[in-house]
Coordinates of C-alpha atoms and ligand atoms in Angstrom, one line a residue:
M1 CA -108.2 -13.7 115.8
Q2 CA -106.2 -16.1 113.5
S3 CA -103.4 -14.1 111.2
F4 CA -104.2 -14.7 107.6
M5 CA -100.5 -16.2 107.2
S6 CA -100.9 -18.8 109.9
T7 CA -100.3 -22.5 108.8
P8 CA -103.6 -23.7 107.4
Y9 CA -103.8 -20.8 105.1
L10 CA -100.1 -21.3 104.0
L11 CA -100.9 -24.9 103.1
L12 CA -103.5 -23.6 100.6
I13 CA -101.1 -21.7 98.6
P14 CA -99.2 -24.8 96.9
V15 CA -102.9 -26.5 96.6
L16 CA -104.3 -23.3 94.8
S17 CA -101.2 -22.9 92.6
F18 CA -101.4 -26.4 91.5
C19 CA -105.2 -25.9 90.7
L20 CA -104.3 -22.8 88.8
L21 CA -101.6 -24.5 86.7
L22 CA -104.0 -27.4 85.9
L23 CA -106.7 -25.0 84.7
L24 CA -104.2 -23.3 82.6
F25 CA -103.0 -26.6 81.0
I26 CA -106.6 -27.7 80.4
Q27 CA -107.4 -24.4 78.7
W28 CA -104.2 -24.7 76.6
R29 CA -105.3 -28.1 75.6
N30 CA -108.6 -26.9 74.8
T31 CA -107.5 -24.2 72.4
H32 CA -105.0 -26.5 71.0
P33 CA -106.8 -29.8 70.8
N34 CA -104.8 -30.9 68.1
R35 CA -101.4 -31.1 70.2
S36 CA -102.3 -34.5 71.5
R37 CA -102.0 -35.8 67.6
L38 CA -98.4 -34.7 67.0
P39 CA -96.4 -37.3 65.8
P40 CA -94.5 -39.5 68.5
G41 CA -91.2 -38.6 69.7
S42 CA -89.2 -36.5 72.2
M43 CA -88.9 -32.8 72.4
G44 CA -85.8 -33.1 74.7
W45 CA -84.9 -30.3 77.1
P46 CA -86.7 -26.9 77.2
Y47 CA -85.1 -24.6 74.4
V48 CA -82.0 -26.8 73.7
G49 CA -84.3 -29.7 72.8
E50 CA -82.2 -32.6 71.5
T51 CA -79.6 -30.6 69.9
L52 CA -76.7 -31.8 72.1
K53 CA -77.7 -35.5 71.4
L54 CA -77.6 -34.8 67.7
Y55 CA -73.9 -33.7 68.0
T56 CA -73.0 -36.4 70.4
E57 CA -74.5 -39.1 68.6
S58 CA -73.5 -38.1 65.1
P59 CA -76.6 -37.3 62.6
I60 CA -76.6 -40.6 61.1
S61 CA -77.2 -42.6 64.3
F62 CA -79.5 -39.7 65.8
F63 CA -82.0 -40.3 63.0
S64 CA -81.8 -44.1 62.8
N65 CA -82.0 -44.5 66.5
R66 CA -85.4 -42.5 66.6
Q67 CA -86.8 -44.0 63.5
R68 CA -86.3 -47.6 65.3
R69 CA -88.0 -46.2 68.4
Y70 CA -90.9 -44.1 66.9
G71 CA -91.4 -45.1 63.3
D72 CA -91.2 -43.3 60.1
I73 CA -92.7 -40.1 61.4
F74 CA -91.4 -38.7 64.7
K75 CA -91.0 -35.1 66.2
T76 CA -87.9 -33.9 67.8
H77 CA -86.6 -30.2 68.8
I78 CA -83.1 -29.5 67.3
L79 CA -81.2 -26.1 66.6
G80 CA -83.9 -24.3 68.2
C81 CA -86.7 -25.5 66.2
P82 CA -89.4 -28.1 66.6
C83 CA -89.2 -30.6 63.7
V84 CA -90.9 -33.4 62.1
M85 CA -88.6 -36.2 60.7
I86 CA -89.9 -38.4 57.7
S87 CA -88.2 -41.5 56.7
S88 CA -90.9 -43.1 54.6
P89 CA -90.6 -42.7 50.8
E90 CA -94.4 -42.1 50.3
V91 CA -94.6 -39.5 53.0
A92 CA -91.5 -37.7 51.8
R93 CA -93.0 -37.7 48.3
S94 CA -96.0 -35.9 49.7
V95 CA -94.0 -33.3 51.6
L96 CA -91.8 -32.6 48.4
V97 CA -94.2 -33.1 45.5
S98 CA -98.0 -33.6 46.1
E99 CA -98.2 -31.4 49.1
A100 CA -95.6 -29.3 48.3
H101 CA -97.6 -26.2 48.6
L102 CA -98.0 -26.9 52.3
F103 CA -94.2 -27.2 53.0
K104 CA -92.0 -24.2 51.8
P105 CA -88.0 -24.6 51.7
T106 CA -86.5 -23.0 54.7
Y107 CA -82.8 -22.0 55.5
P108 CA -81.2 -20.0 58.5
P109 CA -81.5 -16.2 57.7
S110 CA -77.5 -15.9 57.5
K111 CA -77.3 -18.4 54.6
E112 CA -80.1 -16.3 52.7
K113 CA -77.9 -13.1 53.3
M114 CA -74.7 -14.8 52.3
I115 CA -76.1 -16.7 49.1
G116 CA -78.5 -13.7 48.2
P117 CA -82.2 -13.5 49.2
E118 CA -83.2 -13.7 45.4
A119 CA -81.7 -17.2 44.9
L120 CA -84.3 -19.7 43.6
F121 CA -83.8 -21.9 46.6
F122 CA -85.4 -19.5 48.9
H123 CA -88.9 -19.1 46.7
Q124 CA -92.1 -20.9 45.9
G125 CA -94.5 -20.0 43.3
D126 CA -94.0 -18.0 40.2
Y127 CA -90.8 -16.5 40.6
H128 CA -89.3 -19.8 41.7
S129 CA -90.8 -21.6 38.4
R130 CA -89.6 -18.8 36.2
L131 CA -86.2 -19.2 37.5
K132 CA -86.2 -22.8 37.6
K133 CA -87.0 -23.0 34.0
L134 CA -84.0 -20.8 33.2
V135 CA -81.5 -22.7 35.3
Q136 CA -83.0 -26.0 34.0
A137 CA -82.5 -24.9 30.6
S138 CA -78.7 -24.2 31.0
F139 CA -78.1 -27.7 32.6
L140 CA -80.1 -30.0 30.3
P141 CA -78.0 -32.6 28.4
S142 CA -78.7 -30.7 25.2
A143 CA -77.1 -27.7 26.9
I144 CA -74.1 -29.1 28.2
R145 CA -73.1 -31.8 25.7
S146 CA -70.9 -29.3 24.3
S147 CA -69.0 -28.7 27.5
V148 CA -67.3 -32.0 27.6
S149 CA -64.0 -30.8 26.2
R150 CA -64.0 -27.8 28.6
I151 CA -64.5 -30.1 31.4
E152 CA -61.8 -32.3 30.2
T153 CA -59.5 -29.5 29.9
I154 CA -59.9 -29.0 33.6
V155 CA -59.6 -32.3 34.7
L156 CA -56.2 -32.6 32.7
K157 CA -54.9 -29.6 34.4
F158 CA -55.7 -30.9 38.0
L159 CA -54.4 -34.3 37.2
S160 CA -51.1 -33.1 36.1
T161 CA -50.6 -31.6 39.5
W162 CA -51.5 -34.5 41.6
Q163 CA -48.8 -36.8 40.3
T164 CA -46.3 -38.5 43.1
R165 CA -47.6 -36.3 45.8
T166 CA -50.0 -36.6 48.8
I167 CA -52.9 -34.5 48.1
N168 CA -56.2 -34.0 50.1
T169 CA -58.7 -35.3 48.0
L170 CA -61.6 -33.3 49.1
N171 CA -59.9 -30.0 48.6
E172 CA -58.7 -31.0 45.1
M173 CA -62.2 -32.0 44.3
K174 CA -63.5 -28.7 45.7
M175 CA -61.2 -26.6 43.4
Y176 CA -62.1 -28.9 40.5
A177 CA -65.9 -28.7 41.0
F178 CA -65.4 -25.1 41.6
D179 CA -63.7 -24.4 38.0
V180 CA -66.6 -26.5 36.5
A181 CA -69.2 -24.6 38.4
I182 CA -67.5 -21.3 37.4
N183 CA -67.2 -22.3 33.7
S184 CA -70.9 -23.2 33.7
A185 CA -71.9 -20.0 35.4
F186 CA -69.9 -17.7 33.3
G187 CA -69.2 -19.5 30.0
D188 CA -66.0 -19.2 28.2
K189 CA -65.5 -15.5 27.6
R190 CA -62.4 -14.3 28.8
D191 CA -63.8 -10.7 29.7
M192 CA -63.7 -11.0 33.3
D193 CA -61.4 -11.3 36.3
V194 CA -62.1 -15.2 37.1
E195 CA -59.4 -15.2 39.8
G196 CA -60.8 -12.1 41.5
I197 CA -64.3 -13.6 41.7
K198 CA -62.9 -17.1 42.8
H199 CA -60.8 -15.4 45.7
L200 CA -64.1 -13.4 46.7
Y201 CA -66.1 -16.5 46.6
Q202 CA -63.5 -18.4 48.7
R203 CA -63.6 -15.5 51.3
L204 CA -67.5 -15.8 51.4
E205 CA -67.6 -19.4 51.6
K206 CA -65.3 -19.3 55.0
G207 CA -68.3 -17.9 56.8
Y208 CA -71.0 -20.6 55.5
N209 CA -70.8 -22.4 58.6
S210 CA -69.9 -19.7 61.1
M211 CA -72.0 -18.1 64.0
P212 CA -74.0 -15.3 62.3
L213 CA -72.4 -12.7 64.3
N214 CA -72.2 -9.6 62.4
L215 CA -69.4 -7.6 64.6
P216 CA -66.0 -6.4 62.8
G217 CA -63.4 -9.4 62.6
T218 CA -65.8 -12.3 62.9
P219 CA -66.0 -14.9 60.1
F220 CA -69.6 -13.8 59.3
N221 CA -68.7 -10.1 59.1
K222 CA -65.8 -10.9 56.8
S223 CA -67.9 -13.2 54.7
M224 CA -70.5 -10.5 54.2
K225 CA -68.0 -8.0 53.2
A226 CA -66.7 -10.2 50.5
R227 CA -70.4 -10.9 49.4
R228 CA -70.7 -7.2 49.0
I229 CA -67.7 -6.9 46.9
L230 CA -68.8 -9.8 44.8
N231 CA -72.2 -8.0 44.2
E232 CA -70.3 -5.1 43.0
K233 CA -68.0 -7.1 40.6
L234 CA -71.2 -9.1 39.1
R235 CA -73.1 -5.8 38.7
K236 CA -70.2 -4.5 36.6
L237 CA -69.9 -7.7 34.9
I238 CA -73.6 -7.9 33.9
E239 CA -73.3 -4.3 32.8
K240 CA -70.4 -4.9 30.6
R241 CA -72.1 -7.9 28.8
R242 CA -75.4 -6.1 28.5
R243 CA -73.5 -3.5 26.6
E244 CA -72.0 -6.2 24.2
G245 CA -75.3 -8.2 23.9
G246 CA -75.5 -10.5 27.1
E247 CA -77.5 -13.2 25.7
E248 CA -74.5 -14.2 23.3
S249 CA -72.1 -14.5 26.1
G250 CA -73.0 -18.2 27.2
G251 CA -73.3 -20.0 30.5
L252 CA -75.9 -19.5 33.0
L253 CA -75.2 -15.7 33.0
G254 CA -76.0 -15.4 29.6
V255 CA -79.3 -17.6 30.0
L256 CA -80.2 -15.2 32.8
M257 CA -79.6 -12.1 31.0
G258 CA -81.2 -13.2 27.9
N259 CA -84.6 -11.7 26.8
K260 CA -85.7 -14.2 24.2
D261 CA -89.2 -14.0 25.4
G262 CA -89.4 -10.4 27.0
K263 CA -91.0 -10.4 30.1
L264 CA -90.3 -13.8 31.3
N265 CA -86.7 -13.1 31.5
N266 CA -86.7 -9.7 32.9
L267 CA -84.3 -10.3 35.8
S268 CA -83.1 -7.5 37.9
D269 CA -79.1 -7.4 38.2
A270 CA -79.7 -8.5 42.0
Q271 CA -81.7 -11.4 40.9
I272 CA -79.1 -12.5 38.2
G273 CA -76.3 -12.0 40.8
D274 CA -77.8 -14.1 43.5
N275 CA -78.9 -17.1 41.4
I276 CA -75.3 -17.0 39.7
I277 CA -73.9 -17.3 43.5
G278 CA -76.6 -19.7 44.4
V279 CA -75.9 -22.2 41.5
I280 CA -72.0 -22.0 42.3
F281 CA -72.8 -22.6 46.0
A282 CA -75.0 -25.6 45.0
A283 CA -72.7 -27.1 42.6
H284 CA -69.5 -27.5 44.0
D285 CA -69.3 -28.9 47.7
T286 CA -72.0 -31.4 46.8
T287 CA -69.9 -32.7 43.7
A288 CA -66.7 -32.5 45.5
S289 CA -67.9 -34.7 48.2
V290 CA -69.4 -37.3 45.9
L291 CA -66.1 -37.3 44.0
T292 CA -64.3 -38.0 47.1
W293 CA -66.6 -40.8 48.4
A294 CA -66.3 -42.2 44.8
L295 CA -62.5 -42.5 45.2
K296 CA -62.7 -44.0 48.4
Y297 CA -65.3 -46.7 47.6
L298 CA -63.2 -47.7 44.5
H299 CA -60.0 -47.8 46.4
D300 CA -61.9 -50.2 49.0
N301 CA -63.0 -52.4 46.3
Q302 CA -60.2 -53.2 44.1
C303 CA -62.3 -56.0 41.8
L304 CA -64.8 -53.0 41.0
L305 CA -62.0 -50.5 40.2
E306 CA -60.4 -53.1 37.8
A307 CA -63.8 -53.6 36.4
V308 CA -64.1 -50.0 36.0
T309 CA -60.7 -49.4 34.5
R310 CA -61.4 -52.0 32.1
E311 CA -64.4 -50.1 30.7
Q312 CA -62.5 -46.8 30.6
E313 CA -59.6 -48.2 28.9
G314 CA -62.0 -49.6 26.1
I315 CA -63.3 -46.1 25.5
R316 CA -59.6 -44.7 25.7
H317 CA -58.6 -47.2 23.2
N318 CA -61.1 -46.0 20.6
I319 CA -60.1 -42.3 21.4
V320 CA -56.6 -42.9 20.9
E321 CA -57.3 -44.9 17.5
E322 CA -59.3 -42.1 16.3
N323 CA -57.0 -39.4 17.5
R324 CA -59.8 -37.3 19.3
G325 CA -61.0 -36.0 22.7
L326 CA -63.5 -37.5 24.9
T327 CA -67.2 -37.0 23.8
W328 CA -70.6 -36.7 25.1
D329 CA -71.4 -39.9 23.3
D330 CA -68.4 -41.7 25.0
T331 CA -69.8 -40.7 28.3
R332 CA -73.3 -42.4 27.4
H333 CA -71.4 -45.5 27.0
M334 CA -70.0 -46.0 30.7
P335 CA -72.8 -48.2 32.2
L336 CA -70.6 -49.8 35.2
T337 CA -69.0 -46.4 36.0
S338 CA -72.5 -44.7 36.0
R339 CA -73.6 -47.4 38.4
V340 CA -70.8 -47.0 40.7
I341 CA -71.8 -43.1 40.7
Q342 CA -75.5 -43.9 41.6
E343 CA -74.2 -46.3 44.4
T344 CA -72.0 -43.5 45.6
L345 CA -74.9 -41.1 45.8
R346 CA -77.0 -43.6 47.6
E347 CA -74.2 -45.0 50.0
A348 CA -72.7 -41.5 50.7
S349 CA -76.1 -39.6 50.5
V350 CA -74.2 -36.4 50.9
V351 CA -77.5 -34.3 50.9
S352 CA -78.6 -36.5 54.0
F353 CA -82.1 -34.6 54.3
T354 CA -83.6 -31.2 53.4
F355 CA -85.5 -28.9 55.2
R356 CA -89.2 -27.6 54.8
E357 CA -91.4 -25.6 56.9
A358 CA -95.3 -26.1 57.5
V359 CA -96.8 -22.7 55.9
Q360 CA -100.0 -23.3 58.0
D361 CA -101.4 -25.9 60.6
V362 CA -101.6 -29.1 58.5
E363 CA -103.3 -32.4 58.8
F364 CA -100.7 -34.7 57.8
E365 CA -100.9 -38.6 57.8
G366 CA -103.1 -38.7 60.7
Y367 CA -100.9 -36.3 62.6
F368 CA -101.3 -32.5 63.4
I369 CA -98.2 -30.3 62.2
P370 CA -98.4 -26.9 63.6
K371 CA -97.5 -23.9 61.6
G372 CA -93.8 -22.9 61.3
W373 CA -92.9 -26.5 62.3
K374 CA -89.9 -27.8 60.2
V375 CA -90.3 -31.0 58.3
L376 CA -87.3 -33.0 57.1
P377 CA -87.6 -35.8 54.8
L378 CA -84.5 -38.0 55.6
F379 CA -82.8 -39.2 52.1
R380 CA -80.2 -41.0 53.9
T381 CA -82.3 -43.0 56.1
I382 CA -84.4 -44.3 53.2
H383 CA -81.3 -44.9 51.0
H384 CA -80.2 -47.0 53.8
S385 CA -83.4 -49.1 54.5
E386 CA -83.0 -52.8 54.4
D387 CA -86.6 -52.8 52.8
F388 CA -85.5 -50.9 49.8
F389 CA -81.7 -51.6 49.4
P390 CA -80.7 -55.0 50.7
Q391 CA -77.4 -55.0 52.8
P392 CA -77.5 -51.2 52.6
Q393 CA -74.0 -50.7 54.0
K394 CA -72.5 -52.9 51.2
F395 CA -71.1 -50.8 48.3
D396 CA -72.8 -52.7 45.4
P397 CA -73.3 -51.0 42.1
S398 CA -75.1 -53.9 40.7
R399 CA -78.2 -53.2 42.7
F400 CA -78.8 -50.5 40.2
E401 CA -79.0 -53.0 37.3
V402 CA -82.7 -52.8 38.0
P403 CA -84.3 -49.5 38.7
P404 CA -85.0 -48.7 42.6
K405 CA -88.6 -48.8 43.6
P406 CA -90.4 -45.3 43.1
N407 CA -89.5 -42.5 45.4
T408 CA -86.9 -44.7 47.3
Y409 CA -83.8 -42.9 45.6
M410 CA -83.6 -39.3 45.9
P411 CA -80.0 -38.2 46.0
F412 CA -80.9 -35.0 43.9
G413 CA -84.2 -34.4 46.0
N414 CA -87.8 -34.7 44.4
G415 CA -90.5 -32.3 43.1
V416 CA -90.2 -28.6 42.3
H417 CA -87.0 -27.9 44.4
S418 CA -85.1 -31.1 42.9
C419 CA -81.6 -30.4 41.5
P420 CA -81.2 -28.9 38.2
G421 CA -77.5 -29.9 38.2
T422 CA -77.8 -33.7 38.0
E423 CA -76.5 -34.3 34.6
L424 CA -73.8 -31.8 35.1
A425 CA -72.8 -33.3 38.5
K426 CA -72.7 -37.0 36.8
L427 CA -71.0 -35.6 33.8
E428 CA -68.0 -34.1 35.8
I429 CA -67.7 -37.1 37.7
L430 CA -67.4 -39.5 34.7
I431 CA -64.8 -37.4 32.7
L432 CA -62.7 -37.3 36.1
L433 CA -63.1 -41.0 36.7
H434 CA -62.0 -41.7 32.9
H435 CA -58.7 -40.0 33.1
L436 CA -57.9 -41.1 36.7
T437 CA -58.5 -44.8 36.2
T438 CA -56.9 -44.9 32.7
T439 CA -53.6 -42.9 33.7
Y440 CA -53.1 -43.1 37.2
R441 CA -53.6 -45.2 40.3
W442 CA -54.0 -44.1 43.9
E443 CA -53.3 -45.1 47.5
V444 CA -55.2 -44.0 50.4
I445 CA -52.8 -42.6 53.1
G446 CA -53.5 -43.8 56.8
N447 CA -56.3 -46.5 57.5
E448 CA -58.4 -44.1 59.2
D449 CA -62.2 -44.7 58.4
G450 CA -64.8 -42.5 59.3
V451 CA -66.9 -39.6 58.6
Q452 CA -66.7 -35.8 59.2
Y453 CA -69.3 -33.4 58.6
I454 CA -68.5 -30.1 56.4
P455 CA -71.6 -30.0 56.8
F456 CA -72.0 -32.8 54.1
P457 CA -70.5 -36.0 55.4
V458 CA -67.0 -36.7 53.8
P459 CA -64.2 -39.2 54.6
K460 CA -62.2 -38.1 57.5
R461 CA -59.4 -35.8 56.9
G462 CA -60.7 -35.2 53.5
L463 CA -59.2 -38.8 52.3
P464 CA -55.6 -37.9 51.9
I465 CA -54.3 -39.9 48.9
K466 CA -51.0 -40.4 46.9
V467 CA -51.4 -40.5 43.0
Y468 CA -49.0 -42.4 40.7
P469 CA -48.9 -42.3 37.1
K470 CA -49.8 -45.9 35.9
N471 CA -46.5 -47.1 34.3
N472 CA -44.6 -46.3 37.4
N473 CA -44.5 -48.6 40.5
Ligands
LIG501 C1 -73.7 -34.7 43.1 C2 -73.8 -33.4 43.3 C3 -75.1 -32.8 43.7 C4 -76.2 -33.4 44.6 C5 -75.9 -34.5 45.5 C6 -77.1 -32.4 44.6 C7 -78.3 -32.4 45.3 C8 -79.4 -31.6 45.4 C9 -80.6 -31.7 46.1 C10 -81.0 -33.0 47.0 C11 -81.3 -30.7 45.9 C12 -82.9 -30.7 46.5 C13 -82.8 -29.7 47.9 C14 -84.2 -29.6 48.4 O1 -85.0 -30.2 47.8 O2 -84.3 -28.8 49.3 C15 -80.7 -29.7 45.2 C16 -81.0 -28.5 44.8 C17 -80.5 -27.6 43.8 N1 -79.1 -28.1 43.1 FE1 -78.1 -29.7 43.4 N2 -77.0 -31.3 43.9 C18 -75.5 -31.7 43.2 C19 -75.0 -30.9 42.2 C20 -75.5 -29.6 41.6 C21 -74.9 -29.1 40.5 C22 -74.0 -29.5 39.7 C23 -75.8 -27.8 40.4 C24 -75.6 -26.8 39.5 C25 -76.4 -26.6 38.5 C26 -76.9 -28.0 41.4 C27 -77.8 -27.0 41.6 C28 -78.9 -26.9 42.3 C29 -79.9 -25.8 42.7 C30 -79.7 -24.4 41.8 C31 -80.8 -26.5 43.4 C32 -81.9 -25.6 44.1 C33 -83.3 -25.9 43.2 C34 -84.5 -25.3 43.5 O3 -84.6 -25.0 44.7 O4 -85.5 -25.4 42.7 N3 -76.8 -29.0 42.0 N4 -79.3 -30.3 44.7

């Protein structure tokens, strides 16, 4: 009798295995018929996907290469997640505005722990809109117009320390934007240990981009320790201000503690604390990166710098004549400087994209997006499209003499989660540029062009510059 393991039977094994795999594949396709309608693109290697390519190619060319190959909606797999990238203004609008209920904001759990789970970024629906109204109210032009002189004092303090020494622009701008953020968060009251809070926040910040490894001695662990102490400090401050009539204390803290319409504002200490930290987090690296780029672009475009300086000197002339400080109204009469800021926001696109996640299986623009997939509107790619911004690599503020086409310009995002700090960010940039251009000149040290990621894109080595008073050579 022939053995079961003899040659003809052995040959059947691979054939049967192949048939079994084929059957499993057909069954999988039948239960997931929509998989064939996923957007075009490559998911790369199992598990790592295209993450290595993202790092080796640089995020900017990674996205633009794939957009050229696959079009305005393509799929990929990065940082452990299947993703759909969007570089059409209309489709980005659908994700962020008209279909926003289908795509929730999403952040790594470690970021949520560090900033605080109650911060508004992480929420949708009622809780988010209650908080958003309060935060927006603190940063409306009518609320921040009285902060011009306080911001001016902060600018003058920094500028006086920059003279005739080489500074790391990014680091200095981070400290400046941080001081403005602290002032906006807590108001002017001198009842708190600002330096202690700053110190703890800086310890917290060191772990923001670290591996989320919570073991003794790791950056993440140190960061979380700082966060716990910060919580305690904030809780005591809230308690103290509540005893003294919190809503009078100014700043975002005063607004969040306020109780003007009863239940609307009935926030717990944790909710208040997480949103204070959240706003400080959102306000300072972004603004500092934009300021650093603004100095680079002005330095590289000397004719433009001269024109901006003339605009600012005109304003300074009136201020000196009238023997007063800079006012909100002065900042409304800086059209060229404002266009320089608009163009810096476009060209640098420091928030290059944002993350959303499909809350359910979604039929979208003729494609199928499975529940849980990340969806990323690519702001930078849209801002650098030849179709909407001719010669996109050219730094040309005059392009903003006419408004950009709808939905093509989103440096502050779009829809329910768009930035509430737009006016404050622009104001602090205007005030700094006013004093810098009228009193100082600056020279970039080294001729190293290029970008590094913090994770925001910033000029290489933080743009070292040397600052001189104008009357010196
Ligand atoms: C030039 C500087 C800034 C840039 C480029 C910027 C950009 C952005 C962008 C693109 C978003 C939307 C993110 C998304 O949709 O996922 C956003 C949200 C946010 N920004 Fe800004 N921002 C800046 C400054 C500020 C400042 C000064 C504040 C302080 C008030 C601030 C507070 C926030 C907050 C709290 C959110 C979350 C809003 C929400 O989830 O509803 N930002 N920012």
